[in-house]
PDB file of C-alpha atoms in Angstrom:
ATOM      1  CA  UNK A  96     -57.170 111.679  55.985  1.00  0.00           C
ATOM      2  CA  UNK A  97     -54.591 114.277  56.953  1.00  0.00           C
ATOM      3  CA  UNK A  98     -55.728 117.929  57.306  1.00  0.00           C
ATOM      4  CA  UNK A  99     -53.205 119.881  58.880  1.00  0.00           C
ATOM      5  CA  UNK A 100     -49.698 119.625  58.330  1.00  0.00           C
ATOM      6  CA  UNK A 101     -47.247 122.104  59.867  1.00  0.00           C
ATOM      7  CA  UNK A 102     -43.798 122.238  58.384  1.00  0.00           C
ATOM      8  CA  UNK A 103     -40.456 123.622  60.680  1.00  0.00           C
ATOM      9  CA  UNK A 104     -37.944 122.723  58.874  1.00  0.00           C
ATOM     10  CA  UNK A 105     -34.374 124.464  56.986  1.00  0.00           C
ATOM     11  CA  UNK A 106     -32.252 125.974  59.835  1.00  0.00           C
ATOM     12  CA  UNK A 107     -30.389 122.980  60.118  1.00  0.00           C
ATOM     13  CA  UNK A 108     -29.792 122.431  56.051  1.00  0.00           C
ATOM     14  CA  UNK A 109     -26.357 123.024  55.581  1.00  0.00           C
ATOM     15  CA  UNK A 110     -25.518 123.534  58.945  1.00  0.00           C
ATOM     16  CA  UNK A 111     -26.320 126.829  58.811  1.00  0.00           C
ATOM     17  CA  UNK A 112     -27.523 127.405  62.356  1.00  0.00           C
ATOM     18  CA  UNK A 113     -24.758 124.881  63.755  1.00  0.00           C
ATOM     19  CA  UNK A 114     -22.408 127.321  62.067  1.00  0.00           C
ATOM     20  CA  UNK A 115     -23.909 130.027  62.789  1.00  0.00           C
ATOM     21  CA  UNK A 116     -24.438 129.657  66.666  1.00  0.00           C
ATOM     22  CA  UNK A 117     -22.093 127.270  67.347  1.00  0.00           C
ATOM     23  CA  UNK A 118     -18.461 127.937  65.885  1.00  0.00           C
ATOM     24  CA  UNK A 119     -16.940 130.872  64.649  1.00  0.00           C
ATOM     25  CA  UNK A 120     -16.819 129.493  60.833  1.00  0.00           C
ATOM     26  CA  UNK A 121     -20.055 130.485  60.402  1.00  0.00           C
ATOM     27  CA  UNK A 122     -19.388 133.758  60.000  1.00  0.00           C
ATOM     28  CA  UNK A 123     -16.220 133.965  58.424  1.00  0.00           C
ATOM     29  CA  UNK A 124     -18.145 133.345  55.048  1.00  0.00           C
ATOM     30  CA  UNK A 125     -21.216 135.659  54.571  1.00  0.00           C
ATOM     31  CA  UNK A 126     -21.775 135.131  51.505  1.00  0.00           C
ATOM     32  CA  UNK A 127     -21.915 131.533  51.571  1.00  0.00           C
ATOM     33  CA  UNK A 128     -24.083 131.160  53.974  1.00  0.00           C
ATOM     34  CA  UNK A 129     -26.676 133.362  52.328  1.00  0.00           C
ATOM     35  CA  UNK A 130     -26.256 131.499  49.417  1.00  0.00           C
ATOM     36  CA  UNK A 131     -26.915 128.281  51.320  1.00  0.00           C
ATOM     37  CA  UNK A 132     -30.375 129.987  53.000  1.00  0.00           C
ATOM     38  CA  UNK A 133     -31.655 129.909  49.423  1.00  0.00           C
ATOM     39  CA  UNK A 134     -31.057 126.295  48.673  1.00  0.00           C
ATOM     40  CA  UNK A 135     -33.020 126.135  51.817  1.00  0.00           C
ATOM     41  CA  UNK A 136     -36.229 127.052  49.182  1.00  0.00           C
ATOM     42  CA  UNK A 137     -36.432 124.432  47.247  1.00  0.00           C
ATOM     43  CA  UNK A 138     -35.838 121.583  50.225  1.00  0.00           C
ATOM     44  CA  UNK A 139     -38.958 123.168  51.697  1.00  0.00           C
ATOM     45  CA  UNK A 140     -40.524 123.076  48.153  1.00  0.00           C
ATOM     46  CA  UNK A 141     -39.883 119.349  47.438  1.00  0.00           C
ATOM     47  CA  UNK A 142     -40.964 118.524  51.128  1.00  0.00           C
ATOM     48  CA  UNK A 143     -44.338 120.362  50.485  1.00  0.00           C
ATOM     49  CA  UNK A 144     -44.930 118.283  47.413  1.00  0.00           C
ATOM     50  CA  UNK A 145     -44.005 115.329  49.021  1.00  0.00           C
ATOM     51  CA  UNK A 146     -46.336 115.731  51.559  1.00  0.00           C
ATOM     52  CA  UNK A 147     -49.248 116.907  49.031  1.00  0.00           C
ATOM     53  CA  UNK A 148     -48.664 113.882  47.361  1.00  0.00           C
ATOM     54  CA  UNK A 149     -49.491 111.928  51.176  1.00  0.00           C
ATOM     55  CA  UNK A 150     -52.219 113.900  51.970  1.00  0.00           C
ATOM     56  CA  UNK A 151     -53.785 115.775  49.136  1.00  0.00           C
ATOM     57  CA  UNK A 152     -56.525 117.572  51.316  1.00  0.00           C
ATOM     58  CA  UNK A 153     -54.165 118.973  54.261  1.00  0.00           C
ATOM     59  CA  UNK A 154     -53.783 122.370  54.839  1.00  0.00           C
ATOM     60  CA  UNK A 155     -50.062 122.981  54.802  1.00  0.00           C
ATOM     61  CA  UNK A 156     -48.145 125.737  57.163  1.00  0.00           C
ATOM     62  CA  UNK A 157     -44.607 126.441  56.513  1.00  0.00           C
ATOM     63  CA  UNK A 158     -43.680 128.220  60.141  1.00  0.00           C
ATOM     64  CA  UNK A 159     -41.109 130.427  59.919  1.00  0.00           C
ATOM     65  CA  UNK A 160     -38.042 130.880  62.749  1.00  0.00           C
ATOM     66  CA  UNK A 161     -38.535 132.809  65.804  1.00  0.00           C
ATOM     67  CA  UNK A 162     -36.580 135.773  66.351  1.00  0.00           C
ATOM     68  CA  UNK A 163     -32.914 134.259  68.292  1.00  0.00           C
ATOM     69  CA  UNK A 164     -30.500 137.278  67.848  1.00  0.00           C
ATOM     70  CA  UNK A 165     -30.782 140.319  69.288  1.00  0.00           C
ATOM     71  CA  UNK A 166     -31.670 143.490  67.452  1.00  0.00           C
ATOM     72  CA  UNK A 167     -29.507 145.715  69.287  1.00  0.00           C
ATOM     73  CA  UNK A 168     -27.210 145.323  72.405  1.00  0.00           C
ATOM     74  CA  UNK A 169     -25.336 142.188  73.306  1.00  0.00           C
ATOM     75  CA  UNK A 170     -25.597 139.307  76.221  1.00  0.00           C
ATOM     76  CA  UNK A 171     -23.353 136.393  76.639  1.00  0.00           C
ATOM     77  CA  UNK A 172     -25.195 133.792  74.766  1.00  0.00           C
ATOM     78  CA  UNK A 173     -24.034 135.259  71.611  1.00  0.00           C
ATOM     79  CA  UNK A 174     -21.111 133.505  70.571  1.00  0.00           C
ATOM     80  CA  UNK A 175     -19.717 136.758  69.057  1.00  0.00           C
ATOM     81  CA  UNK A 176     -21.793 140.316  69.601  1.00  0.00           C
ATOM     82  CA  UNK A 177     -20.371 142.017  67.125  1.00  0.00           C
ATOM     83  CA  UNK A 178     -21.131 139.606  64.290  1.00  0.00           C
ATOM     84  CA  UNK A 179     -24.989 139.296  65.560  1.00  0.00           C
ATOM     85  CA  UNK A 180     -25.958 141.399  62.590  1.00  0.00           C
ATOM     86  CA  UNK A 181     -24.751 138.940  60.360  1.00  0.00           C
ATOM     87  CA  UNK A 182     -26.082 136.076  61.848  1.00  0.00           C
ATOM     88  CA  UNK A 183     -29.434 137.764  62.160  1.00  0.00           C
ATOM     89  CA  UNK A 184     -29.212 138.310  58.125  1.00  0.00           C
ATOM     90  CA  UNK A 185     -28.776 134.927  57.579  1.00  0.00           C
ATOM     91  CA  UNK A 186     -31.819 134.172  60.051  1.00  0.00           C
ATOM     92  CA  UNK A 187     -33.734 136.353  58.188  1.00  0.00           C
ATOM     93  CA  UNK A 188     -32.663 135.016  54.593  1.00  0.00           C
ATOM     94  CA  UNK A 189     -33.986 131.664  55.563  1.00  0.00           C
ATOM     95  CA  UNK A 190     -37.191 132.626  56.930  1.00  0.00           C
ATOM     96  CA  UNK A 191     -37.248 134.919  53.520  1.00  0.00           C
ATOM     97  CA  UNK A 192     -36.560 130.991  51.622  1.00  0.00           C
ATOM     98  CA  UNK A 193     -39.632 129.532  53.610  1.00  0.00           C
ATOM     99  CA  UNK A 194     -41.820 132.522  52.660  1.00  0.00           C
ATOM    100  CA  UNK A 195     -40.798 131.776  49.190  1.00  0.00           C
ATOM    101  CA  UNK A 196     -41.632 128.323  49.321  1.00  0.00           C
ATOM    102  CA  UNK A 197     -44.935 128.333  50.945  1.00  0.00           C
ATOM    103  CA  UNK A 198     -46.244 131.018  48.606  1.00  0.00           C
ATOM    104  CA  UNK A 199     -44.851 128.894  44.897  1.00  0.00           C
ATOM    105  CA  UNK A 200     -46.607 125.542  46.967  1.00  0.00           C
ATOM    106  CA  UNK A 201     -49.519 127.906  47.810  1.00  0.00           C
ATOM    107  CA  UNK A 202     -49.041 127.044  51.510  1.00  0.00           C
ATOM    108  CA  UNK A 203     -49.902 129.490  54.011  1.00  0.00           C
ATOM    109  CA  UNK A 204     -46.468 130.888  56.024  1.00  0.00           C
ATOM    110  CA  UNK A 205     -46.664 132.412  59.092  1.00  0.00           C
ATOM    111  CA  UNK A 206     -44.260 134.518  60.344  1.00  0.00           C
ATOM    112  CA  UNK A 207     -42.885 133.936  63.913  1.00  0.00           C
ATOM    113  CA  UNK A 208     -39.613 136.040  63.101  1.00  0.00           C
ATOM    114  CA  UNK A 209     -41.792 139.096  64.177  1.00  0.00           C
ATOM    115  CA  UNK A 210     -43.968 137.449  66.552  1.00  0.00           C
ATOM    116  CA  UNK A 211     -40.481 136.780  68.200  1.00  0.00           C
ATOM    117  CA  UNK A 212     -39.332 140.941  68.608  1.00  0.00           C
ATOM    118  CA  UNK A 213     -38.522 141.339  71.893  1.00  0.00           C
ATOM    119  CA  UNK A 214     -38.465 137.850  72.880  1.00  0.00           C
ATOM    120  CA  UNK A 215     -34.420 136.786  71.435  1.00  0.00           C
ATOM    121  CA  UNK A 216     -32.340 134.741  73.157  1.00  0.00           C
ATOM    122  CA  UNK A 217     -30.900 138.255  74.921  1.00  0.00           C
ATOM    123  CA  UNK A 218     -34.167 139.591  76.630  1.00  0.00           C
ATOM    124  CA  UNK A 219     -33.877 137.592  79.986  1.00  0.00           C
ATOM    125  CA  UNK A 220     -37.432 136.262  81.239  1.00  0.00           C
ATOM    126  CA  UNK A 221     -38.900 137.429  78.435  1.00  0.00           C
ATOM    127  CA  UNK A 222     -36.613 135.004  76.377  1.00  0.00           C
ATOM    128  CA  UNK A 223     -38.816 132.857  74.311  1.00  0.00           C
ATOM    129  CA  UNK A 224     -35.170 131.182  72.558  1.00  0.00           C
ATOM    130  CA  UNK A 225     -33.291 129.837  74.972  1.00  0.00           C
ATOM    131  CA  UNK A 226     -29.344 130.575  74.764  1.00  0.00           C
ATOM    132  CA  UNK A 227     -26.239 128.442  74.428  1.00  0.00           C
ATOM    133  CA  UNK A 228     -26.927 126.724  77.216  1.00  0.00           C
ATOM    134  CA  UNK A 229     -28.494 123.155  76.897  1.00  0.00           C
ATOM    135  CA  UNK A 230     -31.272 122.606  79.478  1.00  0.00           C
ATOM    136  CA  UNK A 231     -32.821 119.317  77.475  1.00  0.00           C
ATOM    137  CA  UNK A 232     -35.726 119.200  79.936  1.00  0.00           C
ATOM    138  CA  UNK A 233     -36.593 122.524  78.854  1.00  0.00           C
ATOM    139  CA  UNK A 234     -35.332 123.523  75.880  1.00  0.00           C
ATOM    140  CA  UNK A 235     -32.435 122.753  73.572  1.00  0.00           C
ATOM    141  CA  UNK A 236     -29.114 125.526  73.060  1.00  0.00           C
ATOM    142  CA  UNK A 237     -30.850 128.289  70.898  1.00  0.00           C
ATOM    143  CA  UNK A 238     -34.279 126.045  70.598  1.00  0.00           C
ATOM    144  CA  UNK A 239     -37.835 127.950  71.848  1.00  0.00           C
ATOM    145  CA  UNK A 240     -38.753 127.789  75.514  1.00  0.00           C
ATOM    146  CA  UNK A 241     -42.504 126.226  75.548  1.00  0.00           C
ATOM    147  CA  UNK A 242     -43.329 129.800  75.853  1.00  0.00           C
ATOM    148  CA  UNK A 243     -41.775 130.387  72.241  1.00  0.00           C
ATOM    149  CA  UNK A 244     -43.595 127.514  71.344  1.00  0.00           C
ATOM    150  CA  UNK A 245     -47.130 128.170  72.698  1.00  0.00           C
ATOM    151  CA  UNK A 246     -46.973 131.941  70.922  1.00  0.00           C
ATOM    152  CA  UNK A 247     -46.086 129.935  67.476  1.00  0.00           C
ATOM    153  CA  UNK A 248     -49.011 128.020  68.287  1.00  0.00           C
ATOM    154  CA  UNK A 249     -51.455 130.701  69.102  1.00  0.00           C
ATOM    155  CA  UNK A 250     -50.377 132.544  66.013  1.00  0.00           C
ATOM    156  CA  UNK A 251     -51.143 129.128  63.811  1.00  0.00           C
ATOM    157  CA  UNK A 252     -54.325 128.907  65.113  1.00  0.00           C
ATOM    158  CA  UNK A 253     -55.285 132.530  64.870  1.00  0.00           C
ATOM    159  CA  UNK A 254     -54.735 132.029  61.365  1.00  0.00           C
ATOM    160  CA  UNK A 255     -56.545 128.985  60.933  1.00  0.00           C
ATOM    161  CA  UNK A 256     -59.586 130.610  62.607  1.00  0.00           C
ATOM    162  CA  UNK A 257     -58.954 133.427  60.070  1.00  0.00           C
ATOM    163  CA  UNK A 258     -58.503 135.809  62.839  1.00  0.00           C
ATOM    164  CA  UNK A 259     -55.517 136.689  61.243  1.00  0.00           C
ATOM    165  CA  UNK A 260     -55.533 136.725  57.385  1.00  0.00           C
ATOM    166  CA  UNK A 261     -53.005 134.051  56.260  1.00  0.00           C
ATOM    167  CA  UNK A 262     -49.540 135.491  55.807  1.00  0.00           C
ATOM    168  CA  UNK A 263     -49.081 136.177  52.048  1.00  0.00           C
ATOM    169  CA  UNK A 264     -45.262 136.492  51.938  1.00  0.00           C
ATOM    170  CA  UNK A 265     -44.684 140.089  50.932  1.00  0.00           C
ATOM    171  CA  UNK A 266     -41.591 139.275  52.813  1.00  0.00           C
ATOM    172  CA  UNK A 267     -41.945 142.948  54.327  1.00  0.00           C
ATOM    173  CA  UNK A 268     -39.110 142.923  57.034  1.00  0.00           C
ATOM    174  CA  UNK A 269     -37.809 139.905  55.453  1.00  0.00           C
ATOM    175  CA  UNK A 270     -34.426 140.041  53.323  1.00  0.00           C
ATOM    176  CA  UNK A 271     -35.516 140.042  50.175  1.00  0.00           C
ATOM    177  CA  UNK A 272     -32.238 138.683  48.498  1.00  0.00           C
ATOM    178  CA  UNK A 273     -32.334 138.313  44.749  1.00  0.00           C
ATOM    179  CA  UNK A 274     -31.337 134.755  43.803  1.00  0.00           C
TER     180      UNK A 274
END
């Protein structure tokens, strides 16, 4: 009797953001790690069918990552400034994977990577990612603030009310990365 399903799910497959944001061996190998954000594809895949198979008539939103890294500057809840870029690749290669997925499951993604401009762990009170600090009652190291959290929400139901048209992954300012 399921009709809405919401799927966040892949940053923590292969430890990518634990490597990423939390030790410096995340970004000694690149390549790897974009090479791990596409396996992150067809986890997302199998989970879709998985829940199809559950609850055949549910809608089915694949949510992708809010914006953590900063596009430009630094702040001290980067673990390393100068490797933000590559971290923010990697960010955007798995959001690219859960694009990718919701579009072969015909899911509808929505994209919270833009949503999130402006709103990285680096932008002070207008942080909607919190930083490396943990603060459990409010949000987890580099986890959304409920502010981060109530913008993903709007932006699901704007496109359930079809105020927004669904997000067919073009994967415009997402890394396209050929497989």
């Amino acid at each position: 009797k399921t009709d809405l399903v919401t799927i966040g799910l892949g940053g923590n497959d292969f430890n990518l953001f634990h490597d990423l944001i939390l030790t410096s061996r995340g970004f000694q190998n690149i390549e790897q790690h974009l090479a791990e954000a596409r396996l992150v594809q067809p986890n997302v895949e199998k989970a879709i069918q998985d829940i199809r198979k559950r609850a055949p008539h549910a809608k089915i939103i694949v949510v992708g990552y809010l914006r953590v890294f900063a596009s430009n500057g630094s702040c001290g809840d980067l673990p390393a400034a100068n490797l933000r870029a590559q971290a923010d690749r990697i960010e955007r290669r798995i959001n690219t994977s859960l694009a990718q997925a919701a579009k072969s499951q015909e899911a509808t993604y929505v994209d919270s990577y833009d949503l999130g401009n402006g709103h990285d762990v680096c932008a002070g009170k207008e942080a909607w990612v919190n930083g490396s600090r943990n603060a459990l009652s409010i949000a987890a190291a580099y986890h959304p603030f409920r502010q981060g959290m109530d913008a993903v929400a709007r932006e699901i139901y704007q496109t359930l009310k079809g105020k927004k048209p669904a997000h067919s992954p073009s994967l415009g300012n997402l890394e396209a990365v050929p497989r």
